[in-house]
């Protein structure tokens, strides 16, 4: 009886050993999987950015403009952030650029700095985080740009992303 049990256990071990790698799947390098997950976690989406801005109390209204800046071959997602009132005749805008990587974002900012040299223009407040570049087009002077209406909420939103 005990010999029969040992024989059955031996057969089971042999069979599981022979068929253990018959799943049809190729082995996966764990380091590759970790790298892909990390890259996806570090990459922000427009939905994440707009949700963070909205949680800081910024009402955003999508604007379709054909003449917005194209930076490093990326088009902006432009939003007006203020409703027109008697005191505010001109809208303020936020342009959100979602790049494929932080390197592309840095090249996009370089592109912006190069393009703006050709114009005498208002300089927006610039916010950078991971693969996102945000340009806040406000109505303050250069000296008072830190006092712009949505400066602090944008900074807070970026810290919470």
PDB file of C-alpha atoms in Angstrom:
ATOM      1  CA  UNK A   1       0.000   0.000   0.000  1.00  0.00           C
ATOM      2  CA  UNK A   2       2.733   2.467   0.893  1.00  0.00           C
ATOM      3  CA  UNK A   3       4.627   1.504  -2.256  1.00  0.00           C
ATOM      4  CA  UNK A   4       1.512   2.333  -4.280  1.00  0.00           C
ATOM      5  CA  UNK A   5       1.224   5.785  -2.644  1.00  0.00           C
ATOM      6  CA  UNK A   6       4.890   6.531  -3.344  1.00  0.00           C
ATOM      7  CA  UNK A   7       4.452   5.443  -6.957  1.00  0.00           C
ATOM      8  CA  UNK A   8       1.414   7.746  -7.368  1.00  0.00           C
ATOM      9  CA  UNK A   9       3.281  10.671  -5.817  1.00  0.00           C
ATOM     10  CA  UNK A  10       6.253   9.975  -8.090  1.00  0.00           C
ATOM     11  CA  UNK A  11       4.036   9.867 -11.178  1.00  0.00           C
ATOM     12  CA  UNK A  12       2.366  13.150 -10.151  1.00  0.00           C
ATOM     13  CA  UNK A  13       5.765  14.792  -9.688  1.00  0.00           C
ATOM     14  CA  UNK A  14       6.954  13.570 -13.069  1.00  0.00           C
ATOM     15  CA  UNK A  15       3.793  14.724 -14.826  1.00  0.00           C
ATOM     16  CA  UNK A  16       3.781  18.175 -13.224  1.00  0.00           C
ATOM     17  CA  UNK A  17       7.474  18.554 -13.983  1.00  0.00           C
ATOM     18  CA  UNK A  18       6.942  17.657 -17.635  1.00  0.00           C
ATOM     19  CA  UNK A  19       3.964  19.936 -18.144  1.00  0.00           C
ATOM     20  CA  UNK A  20       4.854  22.859 -15.902  1.00  0.00           C
ATOM     21  CA  UNK A  21       5.972  25.187 -18.709  1.00  0.00           C
ATOM     22  CA  UNK A  22       3.336  24.243 -21.294  1.00  0.00           C
ATOM     23  CA  UNK A  23       1.198  27.418 -20.947  1.00  0.00           C
ATOM     24  CA  UNK A  24       2.092  28.754 -24.375  1.00  0.00           C
ATOM     25  CA  UNK A  25       3.139  32.126 -22.913  1.00  0.00           C
ATOM     26  CA  UNK A  26       6.590  33.471 -23.379  1.00  0.00           C
ATOM     27  CA  UNK A  27       8.499  34.316 -20.212  1.00  0.00           C
ATOM     28  CA  UNK A  28       8.201  37.982 -19.224  1.00  0.00           C
ATOM     29  CA  UNK A  29      11.113  39.981 -17.924  1.00  0.00           C
ATOM     30  CA  UNK A  30       9.866  41.503 -14.670  1.00  0.00           C
ATOM     31  CA  UNK A  31      12.092  44.555 -15.152  1.00  0.00           C
ATOM     32  CA  UNK A  32      10.359  45.336 -18.463  1.00  0.00           C
ATOM     33  CA  UNK A  33       6.945  45.102 -16.833  1.00  0.00           C
ATOM     34  CA  UNK A  34       8.021  47.397 -13.955  1.00  0.00           C
ATOM     35  CA  UNK A  35       9.470  49.922 -16.414  1.00  0.00           C
ATOM     36  CA  UNK A  36       6.233  50.029 -18.444  1.00  0.00           C
ATOM     37  CA  UNK A  37       4.088  50.472 -15.347  1.00  0.00           C
ATOM     38  CA  UNK A  38       6.362  53.218 -14.026  1.00  0.00           C
ATOM     39  CA  UNK A  39       6.303  55.063 -17.352  1.00  0.00           C
ATOM     40  CA  UNK A  40       2.502  54.902 -17.477  1.00  0.00           C
ATOM     41  CA  UNK A  41       2.193  56.092 -13.873  1.00  0.00           C
ATOM     42  CA  UNK A  42       4.520  59.025 -14.542  1.00  0.00           C
ATOM     43  CA  UNK A  43       2.682  60.037 -17.697  1.00  0.00           C
ATOM     44  CA  UNK A  44      -0.168  62.429 -17.015  1.00  0.00           C
ATOM     45  CA  UNK A  45      -3.291  62.710 -19.141  1.00  0.00           C
ATOM     46  CA  UNK A  46      -5.432  65.716 -19.973  1.00  0.00           C
ATOM     47  CA  UNK A  47      -8.231  64.228 -17.863  1.00  0.00           C
ATOM     48  CA  UNK A  48      -6.008  64.040 -14.772  1.00  0.00           C
ATOM     49  CA  UNK A  49      -4.780  67.599 -15.233  1.00  0.00           C
ATOM     50  CA  UNK A  50      -8.206  69.148 -15.846  1.00  0.00           C
ATOM     51  CA  UNK A  51      -9.698  67.209 -12.909  1.00  0.00           C
ATOM     52  CA  UNK A  52      -6.954  68.538 -10.610  1.00  0.00           C
ATOM     53  CA  UNK A  53      -7.522  72.106 -11.818  1.00  0.00           C
ATOM     54  CA  UNK A  54     -11.276  71.800 -11.322  1.00  0.00           C
ATOM     55  CA  UNK A  55     -10.845  70.514  -7.767  1.00  0.00           C
ATOM     56  CA  UNK A  56      -8.992  73.741  -7.006  1.00  0.00           C
ATOM     57  CA  UNK A  57     -12.057  75.729  -8.018  1.00  0.00           C
ATOM     58  CA  UNK A  58     -11.082  76.676 -11.557  1.00  0.00           C
ATOM     59  CA  UNK A  59     -14.083  76.675 -13.893  1.00  0.00           C
ATOM     60  CA  UNK A  60     -12.784  75.685 -17.299  1.00  0.00           C
ATOM     61  CA  UNK A  61     -14.559  76.178 -20.617  1.00  0.00           C
ATOM     62  CA  UNK A  62     -13.031  74.523 -23.670  1.00  0.00           C
ATOM     63  CA  UNK A  63     -12.065  76.942 -26.428  1.00  0.00           C
ATOM     64  CA  UNK A  64     -11.410  76.008 -30.030  1.00  0.00           C
ATOM     65  CA  UNK A  65      -8.771  78.330 -31.428  1.00  0.00           C
ATOM     66  CA  UNK A  66      -6.947  77.759 -34.672  1.00  0.00           C
ATOM     67  CA  UNK A  67      -4.125  80.139 -33.845  1.00  0.00           C
ATOM     68  CA  UNK A  68      -2.827  78.627 -30.611  1.00  0.00           C
ATOM     69  CA  UNK A  69       0.829  77.785 -30.229  1.00  0.00           C
ATOM     70  CA  UNK A  70       2.081  74.429 -31.500  1.00  0.00           C
ATOM     71  CA  UNK A  71       5.032  73.377 -29.358  1.00  0.00           C
ATOM     72  CA  UNK A  72       7.294  70.517 -30.359  1.00  0.00           C
ATOM     73  CA  UNK A  73       4.521  69.287 -32.685  1.00  0.00           C
ATOM     74  CA  UNK A  74       1.934  69.203 -29.858  1.00  0.00           C
ATOM     75  CA  UNK A  75      -1.272  71.238 -30.029  1.00  0.00           C
ATOM     76  CA  UNK A  76      -2.639  72.914 -26.941  1.00  0.00           C
ATOM     77  CA  UNK A  77      -5.885  72.115 -25.214  1.00  0.00           C
ATOM     78  CA  UNK A  78      -7.106  75.626 -24.502  1.00  0.00           C
ATOM     79  CA  UNK A  79      -9.635  76.600 -21.853  1.00  0.00           C
ATOM     80  CA  UNK A  80     -11.038  79.954 -20.838  1.00  0.00           C
ATOM     81  CA  UNK A  81     -10.992  80.231 -17.076  1.00  0.00           C
ATOM     82  CA  UNK A  82     -13.037  83.336 -16.475  1.00  0.00           C
ATOM     83  CA  UNK A  83     -16.480  84.430 -17.454  1.00  0.00           C
ATOM     84  CA  UNK A  84     -16.775  87.924 -18.818  1.00  0.00           C
ATOM     85  CA  UNK A  85     -18.007  90.445 -16.278  1.00  0.00           C
ATOM     86  CA  UNK A  86     -18.266  94.205 -16.243  1.00  0.00           C
ATOM     87  CA  UNK A  87     -14.799  94.395 -14.654  1.00  0.00           C
ATOM     88  CA  UNK A  88     -13.243  91.714 -16.849  1.00  0.00           C
ATOM     89  CA  UNK A  89     -13.611  92.566 -20.503  1.00  0.00           C
ATOM     90  CA  UNK A  90     -11.033  90.029 -21.687  1.00  0.00           C
ATOM     91  CA  UNK A  91     -10.937  86.350 -20.930  1.00  0.00           C
ATOM     92  CA  UNK A  92      -8.039  84.601 -19.285  1.00  0.00           C
ATOM     93  CA  UNK A  93      -6.878  81.267 -20.681  1.00  0.00           C
ATOM     94  CA  UNK A  94      -5.057  78.122 -19.690  1.00  0.00           C
ATOM     95  CA  UNK A  95      -3.283  76.177 -22.426  1.00  0.00           C
ATOM     96  CA  UNK A  96      -2.504  72.576 -21.457  1.00  0.00           C
ATOM     97  CA  UNK A  97       0.081  70.656 -23.461  1.00  0.00           C
ATOM     98  CA  UNK A  98       0.361  66.904 -22.926  1.00  0.00           C
ATOM     99  CA  UNK A  99       3.675  65.591 -24.246  1.00  0.00           C
ATOM    100  CA  UNK A 100       4.812  61.977 -24.590  1.00  0.00           C
ATOM    101  CA  UNK A 101       7.639  62.433 -22.076  1.00  0.00           C
ATOM    102  CA  UNK A 102       9.379  64.950 -19.830  1.00  0.00           C
ATOM    103  CA  UNK A 103      12.101  65.329 -22.461  1.00  0.00           C
ATOM    104  CA  UNK A 104       9.487  66.248 -25.082  1.00  0.00           C
ATOM    105  CA  UNK A 105       7.966  68.738 -22.619  1.00  0.00           C
ATOM    106  CA  UNK A 106      11.351  70.412 -22.101  1.00  0.00           C
ATOM    107  CA  UNK A 107      11.815  70.637 -25.869  1.00  0.00           C
ATOM    108  CA  UNK A 108       8.296  72.102 -26.112  1.00  0.00           C
ATOM    109  CA  UNK A 109       9.204  74.842 -23.633  1.00  0.00           C
ATOM    110  CA  UNK A 110      12.393  75.562 -25.597  1.00  0.00           C
ATOM    111  CA  UNK A 111      10.237  75.784 -28.723  1.00  0.00           C
ATOM    112  CA  UNK A 112       7.891  78.237 -26.968  1.00  0.00           C
ATOM    113  CA  UNK A 113      10.788  80.417 -25.797  1.00  0.00           C
ATOM    114  CA  UNK A 114      12.209  80.446 -29.317  1.00  0.00           C
ATOM    115  CA  UNK A 115       8.853  81.314 -30.940  1.00  0.00           C
ATOM    116  CA  UNK A 116       7.956  84.092 -28.483  1.00  0.00           C
ATOM    117  CA  UNK A 117      11.177  85.969 -29.306  1.00  0.00           C
ATOM    118  CA  UNK A 118       9.509  87.041 -32.560  1.00  0.00           C
ATOM    119  CA  UNK A 119       6.660  88.824 -30.753  1.00  0.00           C
ATOM    120  CA  UNK A 120       6.187  91.689 -28.357  1.00  0.00           C
ATOM    121  CA  UNK A 121       3.682  89.917 -26.188  1.00  0.00           C
ATOM    122  CA  UNK A 122       2.322  89.244 -22.762  1.00  0.00           C
ATOM    123  CA  UNK A 123       4.306  86.463 -21.111  1.00  0.00           C
ATOM    124  CA  UNK A 124       2.128  83.752 -19.574  1.00  0.00           C
ATOM    125  CA  UNK A 125       2.849  82.075 -16.263  1.00  0.00           C
ATOM    126  CA  UNK A 126       4.483  78.750 -17.073  1.00  0.00           C
ATOM    127  CA  UNK A 127       3.992  75.572 -15.066  1.00  0.00           C
ATOM    128  CA  UNK A 128       5.812  72.315 -15.764  1.00  0.00           C
ATOM    129  CA  UNK A 129       5.233  68.908 -14.256  1.00  0.00           C
ATOM    130  CA  UNK A 130       6.244  65.533 -15.644  1.00  0.00           C
ATOM    131  CA  UNK A 131       5.010  65.456 -19.276  1.00  0.00           C
ATOM    132  CA  UNK A 132       2.666  68.462 -18.869  1.00  0.00           C
ATOM    133  CA  UNK A 133       3.228  72.101 -19.740  1.00  0.00           C
ATOM    134  CA  UNK A 134       0.609  74.670 -18.684  1.00  0.00           C
ATOM    135  CA  UNK A 135       0.583  78.256 -19.921  1.00  0.00           C
ATOM    136  CA  UNK A 136      -1.666  80.609 -17.945  1.00  0.00           C
ATOM    137  CA  UNK A 137      -2.546  83.655 -20.042  1.00  0.00           C
ATOM    138  CA  UNK A 138      -3.551  86.315 -17.495  1.00  0.00           C
ATOM    139  CA  UNK A 139      -3.942  90.104 -17.520  1.00  0.00           C
ATOM    140  CA  UNK A 140      -1.371  91.074 -14.912  1.00  0.00           C
ATOM    141  CA  UNK A 141       1.833  92.868 -15.768  1.00  0.00           C
ATOM    142  CA  UNK A 142       5.116  90.981 -15.724  1.00  0.00           C
ATOM    143  CA  UNK A 143       5.927  92.485 -12.321  1.00  0.00           C
ATOM    144  CA  UNK A 144       2.592  91.333 -10.871  1.00  0.00           C
ATOM    145  CA  UNK A 145       2.263  87.987 -12.639  1.00  0.00           C
ATOM    146  CA  UNK A 146       2.496  86.073  -9.344  1.00  0.00           C
ATOM    147  CA  UNK A 147      -0.678  87.913  -8.240  1.00  0.00           C
ATOM    148  CA  UNK A 148      -2.704  86.623 -11.184  1.00  0.00           C
ATOM    149  CA  UNK A 149      -6.135  85.315 -10.192  1.00  0.00           C
ATOM    150  CA  UNK A 150      -5.516  81.595 -10.841  1.00  0.00           C
ATOM    151  CA  UNK A 151      -1.788  81.403 -10.088  1.00  0.00           C
ATOM    152  CA  UNK A 152      -2.141  79.808  -6.633  1.00  0.00           C
ATOM    153  CA  UNK A 153      -4.917  77.337  -7.617  1.00  0.00           C
ATOM    154  CA  UNK A 154      -2.841  76.116 -10.580  1.00  0.00           C
ATOM    155  CA  UNK A 155       0.207  75.650  -8.328  1.00  0.00           C
ATOM    156  CA  UNK A 156      -1.909  73.765  -5.779  1.00  0.00           C
ATOM    157  CA  UNK A 157      -3.417  71.528  -8.487  1.00  0.00           C
ATOM    158  CA  UNK A 158       0.022  70.598  -9.813  1.00  0.00           C
ATOM    159  CA  UNK A 159       1.234  69.699  -6.321  1.00  0.00           C
ATOM    160  CA  UNK A 160      -1.743  67.361  -5.864  1.00  0.00           C
ATOM    161  CA  UNK A 161      -1.420  65.498  -9.151  1.00  0.00           C
TER     162      UNK A 161
END
